[in-house]
Coordinates of C-alpha atoms in Angstrom, one line a residue:
M1 CA -0.5 0.6 0.0
G2 CA 1.1 3.3 -0.9
R3 CA 2.0 6.0 1.8
E4 CA -0.6 8.2 0.7
A5 CA -3.3 5.8 1.0
R6 CA -1.8 5.1 4.1
H7 CA -2.4 8.4 5.3
R8 CA -6.2 8.4 4.0
L9 CA -6.5 5.1 6.4
P10 CA -8.2 5.9 9.5
K11 CA -5.1 5.2 12.1
E12 CA -6.3 2.4 13.6
L13 CA -6.0 0.9 9.8
R14 CA -2.9 2.9 10.1
G15 CA -1.3 0.8 12.4
E16 CA -1.4 3.4 15.0
R17 CA -2.7 3.2 18.8
P18 CA -6.1 5.6 19.4
R19 CA -4.8 8.3 21.8
S20 CA -7.2 7.6 24.5
E21 CA -4.6 4.3 24.6
R22 CA -1.9 6.1 24.5
R23 CA -3.0 8.4 26.9
K24 CA -4.3 4.9 29.4
S25 CA -0.9 3.8 28.9
E26 CA 0.7 7.0 30.2
R27 CA -1.1 7.1 32.9
S28 CA -0.2 3.2 33.8
A29 CA 2.9 3.8 33.4
S30 CA 2.9 7.4 35.1
G31 CA 1.7 5.1 38.9
N32 CA 4.9 2.5 38.3
A33 CA 1.8 0.1 36.7
A34 CA 3.5 -3.4 35.6
P35 CA 4.7 -2.0 31.4
E36 CA 1.6 -5.0 29.2
P37 CA 4.0 -7.1 27.1
P38 CA 4.2 -6.2 24.0
A39 CA 2.3 -7.2 21.1
P40 CA 2.6 -9.8 18.8
E41 CA 4.3 -8.2 15.0
L42 CA 1.3 -9.3 12.3
S43 CA 1.3 -8.1 9.0
A44 CA -0.4 -5.3 7.7
I45 CA -3.5 -7.5 6.3
E46 CA -4.2 -9.6 8.8
R47 CA -4.3 -6.6 11.5
V48 CA -6.5 -4.8 9.1
R49 CA -8.6 -8.0 9.3
S50 CA -8.4 -8.5 13.0
E51 CA -9.4 -5.1 13.5
R52 CA -12.8 -4.7 11.6
L53 CA -14.2 -8.0 13.1
A54 CA -13.5 -6.6 16.3
L55 CA -15.3 -3.8 15.4
E56 CA -18.1 -5.3 14.1
R57 CA -19.0 -7.6 16.9
P58 CA -21.2 -6.9 19.9
E59 CA -19.5 -5.6 22.7
P60 CA -20.2 -7.3 26.5
E61 CA -22.2 -4.6 28.3
R62 CA -19.3 -3.7 31.6
A63 CA -20.5 -1.0 34.3
A64 CA -19.1 2.2 33.4
P65 CA -15.0 2.3 34.9
E66 CA -15.3 5.8 37.1
I67 CA -13.9 8.6 36.3
P68 CA -13.3 11.5 38.5
R69 CA -15.7 14.7 38.6
S70 CA -13.3 17.0 36.7
E71 CA -12.5 14.5 34.3
R72 CA -15.8 13.9 33.4
P73 CA -17.6 14.4 29.8
I74 CA -19.9 16.4 28.8
R75 CA -22.5 14.9 25.9
D76 CA -22.0 16.7 22.8
R77 CA -25.3 17.5 20.7
E78 CA -25.1 14.5 18.4
G79 CA -24.2 12.1 21.4
R80 CA -21.3 10.4 19.5
Q81 CA -19.8 9.8 23.5
R82 CA -21.0 7.5 25.9
V83 CA -21.3 9.5 29.2
S84 CA -22.9 8.6 33.3
P85 CA -26.1 9.7 34.5
Q86 CA -24.9 12.1 36.0
S87 CA -23.1 14.2 34.1
A88 CA -26.2 14.3 31.2
F89 CA -28.3 15.5 34.0
R90 CA -25.6 17.9 35.0
E91 CA -25.1 19.1 30.8
R92 CA -29.5 19.7 31.1
A93 CA -29.2 21.7 33.6
A94 CA -26.5 23.9 32.2
L95 CA -28.2 24.1 28.9
E96 CA -31.6 25.0 30.3
R97 CA -29.8 28.0 32.5
R98 CA -29.0 29.4 28.7
P99 CA -31.0 31.7 27.5
A100 CA -33.2 30.3 25.1
S101 CA -32.2 31.7 21.0
D102 CA -36.0 32.4 20.4
P103 CA -37.5 33.2 23.7
A104 CA -40.9 32.5 22.3
R105 CA -41.0 29.4 21.4
P106 CA -43.7 27.5 23.7
D107 CA -41.6 24.6 24.7
S108 CA -39.0 26.5 26.5
P109 CA -37.7 25.2 29.1
T110 CA -38.7 26.4 33.2
P111 CA -35.7 27.6 35.8
P112 CA -35.0 25.1 37.9
P113 CA -35.8 25.2 41.6
P114 CA -34.5 27.0 43.8
P115 CA -31.8 24.8 46.1
R116 CA -34.2 23.1 49.1
R117 CA -32.3 25.4 51.9
R118 CA -33.3 28.1 50.0
R119 CA -36.8 27.6 49.6
Y120 CA -37.3 25.8 53.7
L121 CA -35.9 29.5 54.3
V122 CA -38.2 31.6 51.9
W123 CA -41.2 29.5 53.6
T124 CA -40.2 29.9 57.3
V125 CA -39.4 33.7 56.7
S126 CA -43.3 33.9 54.6
L127 CA -45.5 32.3 57.0
L128 CA -44.0 34.1 60.3
I129 CA -45.0 37.8 58.7
V130 CA -48.3 36.4 57.4
A131 CA -48.8 35.2 61.6
L132 CA -47.3 38.5 62.3
T133 CA -49.5 40.6 60.1
L134 CA -52.7 38.2 61.2
T135 CA -51.6 39.0 65.0
T136 CA -51.4 42.4 65.0
G137 CA -54.5 43.2 62.6
T138 CA -56.3 41.6 65.5
L139 CA -55.4 43.1 68.2
V140 CA -55.3 46.5 66.9
A141 CA -59.3 45.5 66.0
L142 CA -60.1 44.2 69.6
S143 CA -58.2 47.7 70.8
Y144 CA -60.7 49.4 69.2
T145 CA -64.1 49.8 69.6
D146 CA -66.6 49.8 66.5
S147 CA -66.7 52.4 63.8
G148 CA -68.9 53.3 60.8
R149 CA -71.7 51.4 61.1
D150 CA -73.6 53.6 62.1
G151 CA -70.9 56.9 61.4
R152 CA -69.3 57.2 64.7
D153 CA -65.4 57.7 64.9
R154 CA -64.4 55.5 66.8
F155 CA -62.0 57.7 69.3
G156 CA -65.5 59.6 70.9
P157 CA -67.9 62.0 68.3
K158 CA -71.0 60.4 66.2
F159 CA -71.7 62.3 63.2
D160 CA -75.5 62.4 62.1
T161 CA -74.2 65.0 59.6
L162 CA -71.1 66.1 58.5
P163 CA -70.0 69.1 59.9
A164 CA -69.3 72.4 58.5
A165 CA -65.8 71.8 58.8
P166 CA -64.4 69.5 55.8
L167 CA -63.0 66.3 57.3
P168 CA -59.4 66.0 56.1
S169 CA -58.7 62.6 53.2
E170 CA -56.0 61.2 55.6
T171 CA -55.5 59.7 59.1
F172 CA -53.1 61.3 61.7
G173 CA -52.2 58.1 64.0
F174 CA -52.2 60.4 66.5
Y175 CA -54.6 63.2 68.2
R176 CA -53.1 66.1 66.4
V177 CA -54.3 70.1 66.8
D178 CA -55.2 72.5 63.8
K179 CA -57.4 74.8 62.1
D180 CA -60.3 73.8 59.9
A181 CA -61.3 75.9 56.9
D182 CA -63.3 78.7 59.1
G183 CA -60.1 79.5 61.1
R184 CA -61.3 77.5 63.8
W185 CA -58.9 75.8 65.9
G186 CA -59.6 71.9 66.3
L187 CA -58.6 69.0 67.8
R188 CA -58.3 65.2 65.1
T189 CA -58.9 62.1 66.1
P190 CA -55.7 59.8 64.8
D191 CA -58.8 58.6 62.1
G192 CA -58.4 62.8 61.2
R193 CA -62.3 63.4 62.3
P194 CA -62.8 66.7 63.9
F195 CA -62.7 66.4 67.7
Y196 CA -64.0 69.0 70.5
S197 CA -62.3 67.3 73.6
L198 CA -65.4 67.2 76.9
G199 CA -64.1 65.2 80.0
V200 CA -64.0 65.3 83.1
D201 CA -60.3 64.7 86.0
A202 CA -60.6 62.2 88.6
V203 CA -62.7 59.4 87.4
R204 CA -61.4 56.9 89.6
P205 CA -62.6 54.5 92.0
G206 CA -60.1 55.4 95.6
E207 CA -61.3 58.2 95.9
D208 CA -60.0 61.3 98.4
T209 CA -59.7 60.3 101.9
D210 CA -61.0 62.8 104.3
R211 CA -58.7 64.1 107.1
A212 CA -60.5 64.5 109.4
T213 CA -62.2 61.2 109.7
G214 CA -59.3 59.4 108.5
T215 CA -61.8 57.0 106.7
C216 CA -63.4 57.4 102.8
T217 CA -66.7 57.5 102.6
Y218 CA -67.0 57.7 98.7
C219 CA -64.9 53.4 98.7
A220 CA -67.9 53.1 101.1
A221 CA -70.2 53.8 98.9
M222 CA -68.9 52.5 95.4
S223 CA -68.3 49.3 97.1
A224 CA -71.8 49.0 98.5
A225 CA -72.7 49.4 94.8
Y226 CA -71.2 48.0 92.9
P227 CA -69.1 45.0 94.8
D228 CA -67.3 43.7 92.2
P229 CA -65.2 46.4 90.1
A230 CA -66.0 46.2 86.8
D231 CA -69.3 47.0 87.8
W232 CA -68.3 50.5 88.4
I233 CA -66.8 50.7 86.1
S234 CA -69.6 49.6 83.3
A235 CA -71.9 52.3 85.1
T236 CA -69.4 55.4 85.1
T237 CA -68.7 54.7 81.1
K238 CA -72.5 54.9 80.5
R239 CA -73.1 58.2 82.5
L240 CA -69.8 60.1 80.9
G241 CA -71.7 58.8 78.0
T242 CA -74.9 59.5 79.0
W243 CA -73.8 63.5 79.8
G244 CA -71.7 63.9 76.7
F245 CA -68.6 63.7 78.1
N246 CA -65.9 61.8 75.5
T247 CA -62.2 62.4 77.2
L248 CA -61.3 61.1 80.5
G249 CA -59.1 64.1 82.3
A250 CA -56.0 64.8 84.6
G251 CA -55.7 62.4 87.6
S252 CA -58.5 59.3 86.1
D253 CA -57.7 55.6 86.1
Y254 CA -58.0 55.7 82.0
A255 CA -55.8 52.2 82.6
M256 CA -59.5 51.2 84.1
F257 CA -61.4 52.3 80.9
G258 CA -59.8 50.3 77.4
P259 CA -61.0 51.6 74.5
S260 CA -63.7 53.8 75.2
F261 CA -62.3 57.4 76.2
A262 CA -59.3 60.1 75.3
Y263 CA -57.1 60.4 77.8
V264 CA -54.3 63.1 79.4
P265 CA -51.9 61.7 82.0
Q266 CA -50.2 64.0 84.4
L267 CA -46.2 63.7 84.5
D268 CA -46.1 66.4 87.1
F269 CA -41.9 66.6 86.0
D270 CA -41.9 69.7 88.5
G271 CA -44.6 68.5 91.3
S272 CA -42.0 65.5 91.9
W273 CA -39.1 67.4 91.9
Q274 CA -37.1 67.5 95.5
P275 CA -33.8 68.3 95.1
G276 CA -31.6 67.0 98.2
G277 CA -30.6 69.4 100.7
Q278 CA -32.4 72.4 99.9
S279 CA -34.8 74.0 102.1
G280 CA -38.0 75.9 101.5
T281 CA -40.7 75.0 98.2
T282 CA -38.0 76.5 95.2
H283 CA -37.3 73.6 92.7
D284 CA -33.8 74.4 91.3
W285 CA -34.9 73.8 87.1
F286 CA -31.4 75.0 86.3
D287 CA -30.0 72.0 88.6
P288 CA -27.9 69.2 86.4
A289 CA -30.2 66.3 88.6
F290 CA -33.0 68.5 86.8
A291 CA -32.6 66.7 83.4
D292 CA -31.7 63.2 85.0
H293 CA -35.4 63.2 87.4
A294 CA -37.4 64.4 83.8
A295 CA -35.6 61.0 82.1
D296 CA -36.1 58.9 84.8
V297 CA -40.2 60.4 84.5
V298 CA -40.3 59.4 80.9
R299 CA -39.4 56.5 81.1
A300 CA -41.7 55.1 83.6
K301 CA -44.5 57.0 82.4
V302 CA -44.6 57.9 78.7
A303 CA -42.6 54.9 76.6
P304 CA -45.5 52.2 77.9
L305 CA -47.7 55.1 75.9
A306 CA -45.8 56.1 73.5
V307 CA -47.8 54.2 70.6
D308 CA -50.9 54.3 72.5
P309 CA -53.9 56.8 69.6
Y310 CA -56.7 57.1 72.4
L311 CA -53.6 59.1 74.4
M312 CA -55.0 62.3 73.5
G313 CA -51.3 64.1 74.9
W314 CA -49.3 65.1 77.9
Y315 CA -49.7 67.3 80.9
L316 CA -46.6 68.0 81.4
D317 CA -47.2 69.4 85.5
D318 CA -49.8 70.7 87.2
K319 CA -49.6 74.6 88.4
P320 CA -45.9 75.1 88.6
N321 CA -45.3 77.6 91.4
W322 CA -43.4 80.8 88.6
G323 CA -42.3 82.2 92.4
L324 CA -45.7 84.4 93.6
G325 CA -46.1 83.8 97.2
Q326 CA -43.4 81.6 97.0
S327 CA -40.3 80.9 100.2
G328 CA -42.1 84.3 101.0
S329 CA -41.3 86.4 97.4
T330 CA -42.8 88.2 95.2
T331 CA -40.7 87.0 91.9
L332 CA -39.1 84.3 90.5
L333 CA -36.2 85.7 91.0
E334 CA -36.1 86.6 94.6
A335 CA -37.2 82.3 95.2
Y336 CA -34.4 81.6 92.9
L337 CA -31.6 84.5 95.2
A338 CA -32.7 82.3 98.2
L339 CA -31.6 79.3 98.0
P340 CA -28.2 78.4 99.5
D341 CA -24.7 79.7 97.8
G342 CA -23.3 77.5 95.0
A343 CA -27.1 76.5 93.6
P344 CA -27.2 76.6 90.3
G345 CA -30.0 78.5 89.6
R346 CA -29.1 81.0 92.5
L347 CA -25.7 81.1 89.7
M348 CA -28.5 82.0 87.1
A349 CA -30.3 84.0 89.5
E350 CA -27.6 86.2 89.5
Q351 CA -27.2 87.4 85.9
Y352 CA -30.8 89.0 86.5
R353 CA -30.4 90.7 89.3
G354 CA -33.1 93.9 88.4
D355 CA -34.0 92.3 85.9
P356 CA -37.4 89.4 86.7
Q357 CA -39.6 88.6 84.3
G358 CA -35.9 87.5 81.8
F359 CA -34.8 86.0 84.8
V360 CA -38.7 84.2 84.5
R361 CA -38.4 83.9 81.0
A362 CA -34.8 82.0 81.4
A363 CA -36.2 80.0 84.1
A364 CA -39.7 78.8 81.3
R365 CA -37.5 77.9 78.5
R366 CA -35.2 75.5 81.2
Y367 CA -38.5 74.6 81.8
F368 CA -39.7 73.7 79.0
E369 CA -36.5 72.7 77.0
V370 CA -35.6 69.4 79.9
T371 CA -39.1 68.2 80.4
T372 CA -40.5 68.8 76.2
R373 CA -37.4 67.2 75.0
A374 CA -37.3 64.8 77.7
V375 CA -40.7 63.6 76.3
R376 CA -40.0 63.9 72.5
Q377 CA -36.9 61.6 73.0
V378 CA -39.6 58.7 73.6
D379 CA -42.4 60.4 71.8
R380 CA -42.6 61.7 69.0
H381 CA -46.3 61.2 68.2
H382 CA -48.5 63.0 71.3
L383 CA -49.8 66.3 72.1
I384 CA -48.5 68.7 74.6
L385 CA -50.7 70.1 76.4
G386 CA -48.9 72.5 78.4
F387 CA -49.0 72.4 82.6
R388 CA -52.5 73.6 83.4
A389 CA -51.7 77.1 84.3
S390 CA -53.2 79.3 86.8
L391 CA -56.4 81.6 85.2
L392 CA -54.1 84.4 88.3
S393 CA -50.9 83.8 89.0
T394 CA -49.3 82.9 85.6
P395 CA -46.4 85.2 83.8
V396 CA -46.7 86.8 81.0
E397 CA -43.2 85.7 79.7
V398 CA -44.2 82.2 80.9
V399 CA -46.7 81.8 78.4
K400 CA -44.9 83.7 76.0
E401 CA -41.4 81.6 75.9
A402 CA -44.1 78.4 76.4
G403 CA -45.6 79.0 72.6
S404 CA -42.3 77.5 71.8
W405 CA -42.6 74.0 73.2
V406 CA -46.2 73.4 73.0
D407 CA -48.8 72.0 71.1
V408 CA -51.5 73.8 73.3
F409 CA -51.5 75.5 76.4
S410 CA -53.7 74.4 78.9
V411 CA -55.3 76.2 81.5
D412 CA -57.3 75.5 84.9
A413 CA -60.6 78.0 84.7
F414 CA -61.3 78.3 87.7
Q415 CA -64.1 80.8 88.9
T416 CA -62.7 83.0 91.5
T417 CA -63.8 85.7 93.7
D418 CA -63.0 89.2 93.4
E419 CA -61.0 89.1 96.2
A420 CA -59.4 86.4 95.1
K421 CA -58.5 88.4 91.9
E422 CA -57.1 91.7 93.9
F423 CA -54.9 89.5 96.0
A424 CA -53.3 88.2 92.6
A425 CA -53.2 91.3 91.0
T426 CA -50.4 92.3 93.8
L427 CA -48.1 89.0 93.3
G428 CA -46.9 89.3 89.8
G429 CA -47.4 93.6 88.9
S430 CA -48.5 93.6 85.6
S431 CA -46.4 90.5 84.6
V432 CA -49.4 88.4 85.4
V433 CA -51.5 87.1 82.5
A434 CA -54.8 89.3 82.7
A435 CA -57.8 87.0 83.6
E436 CA -60.5 87.3 80.3
P437 CA -63.8 85.1 80.4
D438 CA -62.8 83.9 76.7
L439 CA -58.8 82.8 77.9
R440 CA -58.1 85.2 75.1
A441 CA -54.5 86.6 76.5
F442 CA -53.9 82.8 76.7
H443 CA -54.2 82.1 72.9
E444 CA -52.5 85.8 71.8
L445 CA -49.6 85.4 74.2
S446 CA -49.1 82.3 72.8
G447 CA -49.9 81.4 69.9
R448 CA -51.5 78.0 70.3
P449 CA -55.0 77.1 70.7
V450 CA -55.8 76.8 74.2
L451 CA -57.4 73.7 76.2
V452 CA -59.7 74.5 78.9
S453 CA -57.9 71.7 82.0
G454 CA -60.1 72.4 84.6
F455 CA -63.1 73.9 86.0
T456 CA -66.5 73.8 87.8
A457 CA -69.3 75.4 89.9
L458 CA -70.1 75.0 94.1
A459 CA -73.4 75.6 95.6
A460 CA -74.5 76.3 99.2
D461 CA -77.4 73.1 99.0
A462 CA -74.7 70.1 99.2
G463 CA -73.5 70.2 103.0
L464 CA -70.4 69.9 102.0
P465 CA -68.3 73.4 103.4
N466 CA -67.2 74.6 100.6
T467 CA -64.3 76.4 102.5
V468 CA -61.0 75.2 101.2
P469 CA -59.5 76.4 98.7
G470 CA -61.7 79.5 99.5
A471 CA -61.5 81.3 97.2
Q472 CA -64.0 80.0 93.9
L473 CA -67.1 81.4 94.8
V474 CA -69.6 79.0 95.4
D475 CA -73.8 79.7 93.9
A476 CA -77.2 79.1 96.2
G477 CA -78.2 75.3 94.9
Q478 CA -78.2 72.8 92.1
N479 CA -80.0 74.6 89.8
Q480 CA -77.0 78.0 89.9
R481 CA -74.9 76.1 89.4
A482 CA -76.0 73.7 86.5
E483 CA -76.7 77.6 84.9
R484 CA -72.9 78.7 85.6
Y485 CA -71.6 75.4 83.7
A486 CA -74.2 76.7 80.5
Q487 CA -73.1 80.1 80.8
V488 CA -69.0 79.7 80.6
A489 CA -69.4 76.6 79.0
Q490 CA -70.8 78.0 76.2
T491 CA -68.4 81.5 76.1
F492 CA -65.7 79.0 76.1
F493 CA -67.1 77.1 72.8
D494 CA -67.5 80.0 71.2
A495 CA -63.9 80.8 71.8
P496 CA -62.4 80.0 68.2
W497 CA -58.6 78.9 70.2
I498 CA -60.1 76.5 72.9
V499 CA -60.6 73.4 71.6
G500 CA -61.9 71.2 75.0
V501 CA -63.5 72.3 78.3
H502 CA -62.4 69.5 81.4
W503 CA -65.2 70.3 84.5
F504 CA -63.3 69.4 87.7
R505 CA -64.2 66.9 89.6
Y506 CA -65.9 63.6 88.8
V507 CA -67.0 63.3 92.5
D508 CA -67.3 65.5 95.8
Q509 CA -64.6 66.0 98.0
P510 CA -64.4 65.2 102.1
A511 CA -66.4 67.3 104.4
G512 CA -63.9 66.8 106.7
G513 CA -61.1 68.2 103.7
R514 CA -59.1 66.1 102.0
T515 CA -56.3 64.8 102.8
P516 CA -53.8 66.4 102.6
D517 CA -54.9 69.9 101.2
G518 CA -58.3 69.9 102.7
A519 CA -59.9 70.9 99.6
D520 CA -63.7 70.1 100.9
G521 CA -65.9 71.3 97.7
N522 CA -69.2 70.2 96.1
V523 CA -67.2 69.9 93.1
G524 CA -68.2 66.9 91.6
V525 CA -70.9 65.3 89.1
V526 CA -71.5 62.5 91.7
G527 CA -71.6 63.0 95.8
L528 CA -70.5 61.1 97.7
D529 CA -73.3 58.9 97.8
D530 CA -72.7 57.9 94.0
Q531 CA -75.1 59.7 93.1
P532 CA -75.3 62.1 90.0
W533 CA -76.1 65.1 90.8
S534 CA -78.9 65.0 88.0
V535 CA -80.1 68.9 87.4
L536 CA -76.2 69.2 87.2
T537 CA -75.7 66.3 84.8
D538 CA -79.2 66.7 82.7
R539 CA -77.8 70.5 82.1
M540 CA -74.3 69.2 80.9
S541 CA -76.1 66.6 79.0
A542 CA -78.5 69.8 76.7
V543 CA -75.0 71.6 76.6
N544 CA -72.5 69.3 75.9
A545 CA -74.1 68.6 72.4
K546 CA -73.9 71.9 71.2
A547 CA -70.2 72.0 71.4
P548 CA -67.6 72.8 68.4
Y549 CA -68.8 69.3 65.9
H550 CA -70.6 67.5 67.7
D551 CA -74.2 66.6 65.9
G552 CA -74.6 64.1 69.6
Y553 CA -72.0 62.3 71.0
A554 CA -72.3 58.0 71.4
T555 CA -72.4 56.8 74.2
P556 CA -69.3 54.0 75.0
T557 CA -69.6 51.6 74.7
P558 CA -69.3 49.7 78.2

């Protein structure tokens, strides 16, 4: 056979060993395996004949040798090379992951499923999210009163017809205050509806101890009438709703009533602040420890309620003393100059000698800065309602400074005698806000809307002394008392800067004077025997129905 013809034959017929056999021999040699014996010499014709017979003879089936993972071949598209099932699966998966040349083909393979561990993780996270959502929704639904079936806002008022002011399109989540389309200041419920706060202070089952007898007359009457405390809660809730009230005022046990009313806790930053080692009643707000005290108050009282939508807002204090008559002084500057040497407040007061108004402004700035910032560290949602200022003895500088820190300015607007007004005017001179029936001055000085945080009326026919504190007007009987409520409340309703009126308080004070201050007045809507003063409460129901944004308040569900 010629050279050219021989080159046209396959390598096997030319007597050359296949490349796979040569590599196998090389691997065996590198592994120190014994060399194979040389094949006997055959003629070219015999060798071709034997190799043809070998190709035509069927090969017996035998297990494929184990091939390392890195050397396993991938089957080509013509299927000319045999591969293991594992290799075929991997090749098919690789081909399926390749982008199709024609994405519109109907037989395009779907993406392979994610690894088992990732699928388990996805399912676990999904189930947790669903469970959390259902639980949160259930709790929120249970915490709210019924809403929507009779037009009632779940936070208090019911609208038989929509008020003149348009409702905002969005909801707030917490109580807010703003002006309506007519320029009237008003509260807004967390649902976004207009709201006028009508409240009663000190709604609680455990009342005052008579300091003369050491007993609690109201406690005994309540226990006899309501063996189960839940019955007292149900009866009181129904009473307040029937009389047109929608808010639990300062000093109330709001935790007992659940989501039936809006409520306004009092934090008592100044009232509970007693600097160690100092005599008298002057509280040094410039002491660095006052800020630490404020942080403690916030942790204890604000943090647990920081996301409660029924909380209308925070009172910072109840009439802190701005120096008028404090420690024998007539100004706050004199009171601070009387502090011990080295006290932070005295060091500050030394810088304001001869400028009492300037020092009042500096002290007010320090008070509001410490207290409001402490609240906002924990609660950025709820309103700050001021400090329940006195109608007669609040300095002008304090009201002005408050406008930069509070959302609403609260005032206790008790009806006082002319003698009390004259005496209060001598304590602070021109620095004291002039008392007006509609509280206009407090609004104009602060630039904020006003909440009447407490007012009341007393009658001589209740069988109580009405002697302490002795500065309030006393009417002859319950009819006159009810008429005073109607007149004063209507004055407040007509003032477009007043956003609510709270009555002081739910139960009368004991005849022997309450512990510790001796207050003994007919201030309650119910007597010490738990019986309502019906003439007063009937008139309250009619008057409260005329409050702004009010077409009749729904009775809260007991």
